[in-house]
Amino acid sequence: MSSKSIVRKLSNSRLVVAMTLSACMGTAQAAECTLVPGDSVGMDFTQRVELLSNGQYEKLEKLLATLHKNNLNSEGGDLLTLRTLVELETFSMGQEALVHMWVDQRPQSFFANLLAGSFYAQQASFARSDRPAAQVSRAQLGAMKQFNEKSMAYLETAMRLDPHSALPHSIAIGIAASQGQAAGQHAAQWLQVANQVDPKNLAARINAVNYLSPRWGGSFELLDQMVEQAKKTLSTQSAHYLNYNVVLGKASHQEVIEKNKEQAHAIYKQAQSMCENSTSARKGMIRTYLR
């Protein structure tokens, strides 16, 4: 696959679109938010894809381990590693054998199990579809459950392989929300475990912004409490980023659930005042603009 094809495939993935719904918390003065992901990929991504495609798993794991270590010592922390995982998952989407070849040959690889867990979690999402719950068939729910069970098996292995990483827990949060629980725990419980495993995690907290919202039976009060708690362990910039996501979630709730365009527009405007390079906030402002 050519580099242009890889970029095109990545850009079209709704996984990456979802990741761009992130920015950082702000003050009255707008500024560029360094944690906002771009919509382009570079040579590093192409190299990782080639290693995966060619079955050079040991080299890929060493590369990912170095990247992950560097990420944990920088702003964004494990969220940056999750984005790298999303890129690989996007490339492998629809190629179950590609995922299995890695994890079958390297069953003790943290990253191979993490990718497999993420892959099947996304397959579960596709199986359910984006229809309202009342319109999801029994067959779809059954397929979703099977994929989620596969996902959790790999994620639990990843948890054992790296007990100090909250990345598997960040994926488990979504699984728990989609089917009520995962491995006996609800989304909020998985977040609690993630915070115990890695108090400086950002990935699990960012994923929790969606799944602990009112849309999934949670509340924004709960999310505001999460931000306040996170400030005790995260850097200012990372806490900044987390709070922005909560604000963006509130805007989306007003737009999609409450159908209140005026209120949604005001919150999207607030979001962009926090992060001037947020395309998500800008697009939200345009969608909800009332003449």
PDB file of C-alpha atoms in Angstrom, residues 117-283:
ATOM      1  CA  GLY A 117      -8.344  -5.640  21.880  1.00  0.00           C
ATOM      2  CA  SER A 118      -8.866  -2.310  20.192  1.00  0.00           C
ATOM      3  CA  PHE A 119      -9.592  -4.001  16.841  1.00  0.00           C
ATOM      4  CA  TYR A 120     -12.376  -6.184  18.229  1.00  0.00           C
ATOM      5  CA  ALA A 121     -13.855  -3.340  20.269  1.00  0.00           C
ATOM      6  CA  GLN A 122     -14.210  -1.370  17.063  1.00  0.00           C
ATOM      7  CA  GLN A 123     -15.664  -4.407  15.271  1.00  0.00           C
ATOM      8  CA  ALA A 124     -18.263  -4.552  18.051  1.00  0.00           C
ATOM      9  CA  SER A 125     -19.119  -0.923  17.419  1.00  0.00           C
ATOM     10  CA  PHE A 126     -19.577  -1.604  13.720  1.00  0.00           C
ATOM     11  CA  ALA A 127     -21.739  -4.650  14.478  1.00  0.00           C
ATOM     12  CA  ARG A 128     -24.070  -2.595  16.657  1.00  0.00           C
ATOM     13  CA  SER A 129     -24.279   0.240  14.089  1.00  0.00           C
ATOM     14  CA  ASP A 130     -25.105   3.836  14.993  1.00  0.00           C
ATOM     15  CA  ARG A 131     -28.865   3.302  15.121  1.00  0.00           C
ATOM     16  CA  PRO A 132     -30.898   4.131  18.250  1.00  0.00           C
ATOM     17  CA  ALA A 133     -30.986   1.285  20.770  1.00  0.00           C
ATOM     18  CA  ALA A 134     -34.617   0.472  19.950  1.00  0.00           C
ATOM     19  CA  GLN A 135     -33.663  -0.178  16.317  1.00  0.00           C
ATOM     20  CA  VAL A 136     -30.708  -2.469  16.995  1.00  0.00           C
ATOM     21  CA  SER A 137     -31.604  -6.085  16.210  1.00  0.00           C
ATOM     22  CA  ARG A 138     -31.016  -9.061  18.472  1.00  0.00           C
ATOM     23  CA  ALA A 139     -28.547 -10.415  15.924  1.00  0.00           C
ATOM     24  CA  GLN A 140     -26.570  -7.165  16.000  1.00  0.00           C
ATOM     25  CA  LEU A 141     -26.471  -7.201  19.781  1.00  0.00           C
ATOM     26  CA  GLY A 142     -25.284 -10.801  19.725  1.00  0.00           C
ATOM     27  CA  ALA A 143     -22.481 -10.008  17.305  1.00  0.00           C
ATOM     28  CA  MET A 144     -21.500  -6.987  19.369  1.00  0.00           C
ATOM     29  CA  LYS A 145     -21.302  -9.097  22.515  1.00  0.00           C
ATOM     30  CA  GLN A 146     -19.094 -11.701  20.817  1.00  0.00           C
ATOM     31  CA  PHE A 147     -16.670  -9.079  19.530  1.00  0.00           C
ATOM     32  CA  ASN A 148     -16.570  -7.354  22.914  1.00  0.00           C
ATOM     33  CA  GLU A 149     -15.785 -10.643  24.657  1.00  0.00           C
ATOM     34  CA  LYS A 150     -12.889 -11.217  22.249  1.00  0.00           C
ATOM     35  CA  SER A 151     -11.698  -7.691  22.880  1.00  0.00           C
ATOM     36  CA  MET A 152     -11.764  -8.043  26.658  1.00  0.00           C
ATOM     37  CA  ALA A 153      -9.773 -11.295  26.519  1.00  0.00           C
ATOM     38  CA  TYR A 154      -6.918  -9.494  24.764  1.00  0.00           C
ATOM     39  CA  LEU A 155      -7.233  -6.391  26.934  1.00  0.00           C
ATOM     40  CA  GLU A 156      -7.039  -8.438  30.128  1.00  0.00           C
ATOM     41  CA  THR A 157      -3.868 -10.069  28.794  1.00  0.00           C
ATOM     42  CA  ALA A 158      -2.450  -6.618  28.050  1.00  0.00           C
ATOM     43  CA  MET A 159      -3.296  -5.549  31.604  1.00  0.00           C
ATOM     44  CA  ARG A 160      -1.276  -8.454  32.979  1.00  0.00           C
ATOM     45  CA  LEU A 161       1.648  -7.761  30.647  1.00  0.00           C
ATOM     46  CA  ASP A 162       1.895  -4.111  31.673  1.00  0.00           C
ATOM     47  CA  PRO A 163       0.144  -3.593  35.021  1.00  0.00           C
ATOM     48  CA  HIS A 164       1.232   0.055  35.095  1.00  0.00           C
ATOM     49  CA  SER A 165      -0.492   1.055  31.854  1.00  0.00           C
ATOM     50  CA  ALA A 166      -4.069   2.338  31.773  1.00  0.00           C
ATOM     51  CA  LEU A 167      -4.346   2.007  27.987  1.00  0.00           C
ATOM     52  CA  PRO A 168      -6.263  -1.317  28.082  1.00  0.00           C
ATOM     53  CA  HIS A 169      -8.629   0.195  30.631  1.00  0.00           C
ATOM     54  CA  SER A 170      -9.298   3.164  28.361  1.00  0.00           C
ATOM     55  CA  ILE A 171     -10.656   0.767  25.716  1.00  0.00           C
ATOM     56  CA  ALA A 172     -12.593  -1.221  28.325  1.00  0.00           C
ATOM     57  CA  ILE A 173     -14.463   1.959  29.262  1.00  0.00           C
ATOM     58  CA  GLY A 174     -16.083   2.050  25.827  1.00  0.00           C
ATOM     59  CA  ILE A 175     -16.931  -1.652  25.928  1.00  0.00           C
ATOM     60  CA  ALA A 176     -18.535  -1.318  29.363  1.00  0.00           C
ATOM     61  CA  ALA A 177     -20.626   1.627  28.218  1.00  0.00           C
ATOM     62  CA  SER A 178     -21.824  -0.094  25.054  1.00  0.00           C
ATOM     63  CA  GLN A 179     -23.129  -3.211  26.799  1.00  0.00           C
ATOM     64  CA  GLY A 180     -23.692  -2.080  30.369  1.00  0.00           C
ATOM     65  CA  GLN A 181     -20.508  -3.603  31.747  1.00  0.00           C
ATOM     66  CA  ALA A 182     -17.303  -5.365  30.751  1.00  0.00           C
ATOM     67  CA  ALA A 183     -15.680  -8.096  32.843  1.00  0.00           C
ATOM     68  CA  GLY A 184     -18.162  -7.257  35.577  1.00  0.00           C
ATOM     69  CA  GLN A 185     -17.342  -3.546  35.768  1.00  0.00           C
ATOM     70  CA  HIS A 186     -19.135  -0.455  34.537  1.00  0.00           C
ATOM     71  CA  ALA A 187     -17.489   2.419  32.677  1.00  0.00           C
ATOM     72  CA  ALA A 188     -17.025   4.523  35.817  1.00  0.00           C
ATOM     73  CA  GLN A 189     -15.446   1.564  37.595  1.00  0.00           C
ATOM     74  CA  TRP A 190     -12.989   1.023  34.755  1.00  0.00           C
ATOM     75  CA  LEU A 191     -12.024   4.690  34.955  1.00  0.00           C
ATOM     76  CA  GLN A 192     -11.434   4.334  38.683  1.00  0.00           C
ATOM     77  CA  VAL A 193      -9.170   1.327  38.093  1.00  0.00           C
ATOM     78  CA  ALA A 194      -7.335   3.200  35.322  1.00  0.00           C
ATOM     79  CA  ASN A 195      -6.636   6.084  37.694  1.00  0.00           C
ATOM     80  CA  GLN A 196      -5.288   3.685  40.294  1.00  0.00           C
ATOM     81  CA  VAL A 197      -3.069   1.899  37.764  1.00  0.00           C
ATOM     82  CA  ASP A 198      -1.721   5.135  36.311  1.00  0.00           C
ATOM     83  CA  PRO A 199      -2.717   8.345  38.122  1.00  0.00           C
ATOM     84  CA  LYS A 200      -1.220  10.352  35.257  1.00  0.00           C
ATOM     85  CA  ASN A 201      -3.232   8.658  32.515  1.00  0.00           C
ATOM     86  CA  LEU A 202      -4.965  10.898  30.008  1.00  0.00           C
ATOM     87  CA  ALA A 203      -6.297   8.328  27.505  1.00  0.00           C
ATOM     88  CA  ALA A 204      -8.841   6.733  29.870  1.00  0.00           C
ATOM     89  CA  ARG A 205     -10.037  10.108  31.080  1.00  0.00           C
ATOM     90  CA  ILE A 206     -10.494  11.403  27.533  1.00  0.00           C
ATOM     91  CA  ASN A 207     -12.502   8.296  26.572  1.00  0.00           C
ATOM     92  CA  ALA A 208     -14.589   8.707  29.715  1.00  0.00           C
ATOM     93  CA  VAL A 209     -15.711  12.173  28.567  1.00  0.00           C
ATOM     94  CA  ASN A 210     -18.046  10.538  26.067  1.00  0.00           C
ATOM     95  CA  TYR A 211     -19.099   7.468  28.016  1.00  0.00           C
ATOM     96  CA  LEU A 212     -19.765   9.175  31.353  1.00  0.00           C
ATOM     97  CA  SER A 213     -21.893  11.884  29.757  1.00  0.00           C
ATOM     98  CA  PRO A 214     -25.695  12.157  30.147  1.00  0.00           C
ATOM     99  CA  ARG A 215     -26.069  10.517  26.741  1.00  0.00           C
ATOM    100  CA  TRP A 216     -24.821   7.258  28.300  1.00  0.00           C
ATOM    101  CA  GLY A 217     -26.547   7.647  31.665  1.00  0.00           C
ATOM    102  CA  GLY A 218     -23.831   9.716  33.349  1.00  0.00           C
ATOM    103  CA  SER A 219     -23.746  13.425  34.123  1.00  0.00           C
ATOM    104  CA  PHE A 220     -21.660  16.492  33.431  1.00  0.00           C
ATOM    105  CA  GLU A 221     -21.332  16.991  37.176  1.00  0.00           C
ATOM    106  CA  LEU A 222     -19.523  13.649  37.252  1.00  0.00           C
ATOM    107  CA  LEU A 223     -17.241  14.760  34.432  1.00  0.00           C
ATOM    108  CA  ASP A 224     -16.530  18.096  36.123  1.00  0.00           C
ATOM    109  CA  GLN A 225     -15.519  16.145  39.230  1.00  0.00           C
ATOM    110  CA  MET A 226     -13.237  13.997  37.078  1.00  0.00           C
ATOM    111  CA  VAL A 227     -11.489  17.120  35.782  1.00  0.00           C
ATOM    112  CA  GLU A 228     -11.001  18.493  39.296  1.00  0.00           C
ATOM    113  CA  GLN A 229      -9.564  15.185  40.462  1.00  0.00           C
ATOM    114  CA  ALA A 230      -7.291  14.961  37.409  1.00  0.00           C
ATOM    115  CA  LYS A 231      -5.776  18.361  38.173  1.00  0.00           C
ATOM    116  CA  LYS A 232      -4.091  16.777  41.191  1.00  0.00           C
ATOM    117  CA  THR A 233      -1.987  14.417  39.064  1.00  0.00           C
ATOM    118  CA  LEU A 234      -1.913  15.796  35.508  1.00  0.00           C
ATOM    119  CA  SER A 235       0.199  18.635  34.194  1.00  0.00           C
ATOM    120  CA  THR A 236      -1.548  21.951  33.650  1.00  0.00           C
ATOM    121  CA  GLN A 237      -1.636  21.448  29.899  1.00  0.00           C
ATOM    122  CA  SER A 238      -3.023  17.904  30.079  1.00  0.00           C
ATOM    123  CA  ALA A 239      -5.696  18.936  32.589  1.00  0.00           C
ATOM    124  CA  HIS A 240      -6.348  21.876  30.285  1.00  0.00           C
ATOM    125  CA  TYR A 241      -6.929  19.479  27.416  1.00  0.00           C
ATOM    126  CA  LEU A 242      -9.224  17.229  29.419  1.00  0.00           C
ATOM    127  CA  ASN A 243     -11.441  20.103  30.489  1.00  0.00           C
ATOM    128  CA  TYR A 244     -11.782  21.290  26.912  1.00  0.00           C
ATOM    129  CA  ASN A 245     -13.150  17.892  25.934  1.00  0.00           C
ATOM    130  CA  VAL A 246     -15.792  18.176  28.641  1.00  0.00           C
ATOM    131  CA  VAL A 247     -16.794  21.617  27.341  1.00  0.00           C
ATOM    132  CA  LEU A 248     -16.978  20.277  23.796  1.00  0.00           C
ATOM    133  CA  GLY A 249     -19.100  17.379  25.058  1.00  0.00           C
ATOM    134  CA  LYS A 250     -21.509  19.827  26.678  1.00  0.00           C
ATOM    135  CA  ALA A 251     -21.832  21.690  23.394  1.00  0.00           C
ATOM    136  CA  SER A 252     -22.517  18.478  21.493  1.00  0.00           C
ATOM    137  CA  HIS A 253     -25.149  17.474  24.053  1.00  0.00           C
ATOM    138  CA  GLN A 254     -26.988  20.750  23.570  1.00  0.00           C
ATOM    139  CA  GLU A 255     -26.812  20.404  19.797  1.00  0.00           C
ATOM    140  CA  VAL A 256     -27.666  16.713  19.362  1.00  0.00           C
ATOM    141  CA  ILE A 257     -29.722  15.746  22.413  1.00  0.00           C
ATOM    142  CA  GLU A 258     -31.356  18.976  23.590  1.00  0.00           C
ATOM    143  CA  LYS A 259     -31.703  20.411  20.063  1.00  0.00           C
ATOM    144  CA  ASN A 260     -30.834  23.806  21.520  1.00  0.00           C
ATOM    145  CA  LYS A 261     -28.759  25.445  18.811  1.00  0.00           C
ATOM    146  CA  GLU A 262     -28.480  28.778  20.582  1.00  0.00           C
ATOM    147  CA  GLN A 263     -27.032  27.249  23.735  1.00  0.00           C
ATOM    148  CA  ALA A 264     -24.857  24.867  21.720  1.00  0.00           C
ATOM    149  CA  HIS A 265     -23.454  27.746  19.679  1.00  0.00           C
ATOM    150  CA  ALA A 266     -22.531  29.644  22.839  1.00  0.00           C
ATOM    151  CA  ILE A 267     -20.683  26.631  24.269  1.00  0.00           C
ATOM    152  CA  TYR A 268     -18.918  25.879  20.973  1.00  0.00           C
ATOM    153  CA  LYS A 269     -17.834  29.520  20.977  1.00  0.00           C
ATOM    154  CA  GLN A 270     -16.523  29.090  24.504  1.00  0.00           C
ATOM    155  CA  ALA A 271     -14.650  26.000  23.357  1.00  0.00           C
ATOM    156  CA  GLN A 272     -12.929  27.858  20.546  1.00  0.00           C
ATOM    157  CA  SER A 273     -12.016  30.667  22.915  1.00  0.00           C
ATOM    158  CA  MET A 274     -10.130  27.970  24.803  1.00  0.00           C
ATOM    159  CA  CYS A 275      -8.427  26.611  21.729  1.00  0.00           C
ATOM    160  CA  GLU A 276      -8.268  28.681  18.569  1.00  0.00           C
ATOM    161  CA  ASN A 277      -7.047  25.812  16.366  1.00  0.00           C
ATOM    162  CA  SER A 278     -10.008  23.590  17.236  1.00  0.00           C
ATOM    163  CA  THR A 279     -11.724  22.718  13.959  1.00  0.00           C
ATOM    164  CA  SER A 280     -14.353  20.780  15.923  1.00  0.00           C
ATOM    165  CA  ALA A 281     -15.412  23.876  17.841  1.00  0.00           C
ATOM    166  CA  ARG A 282     -15.379  26.001  14.696  1.00  0.00           C
ATOM    167  CA  LYS A 283     -17.495  23.514  12.741  1.00  0.00           C
TER     168      LYS A 283
END
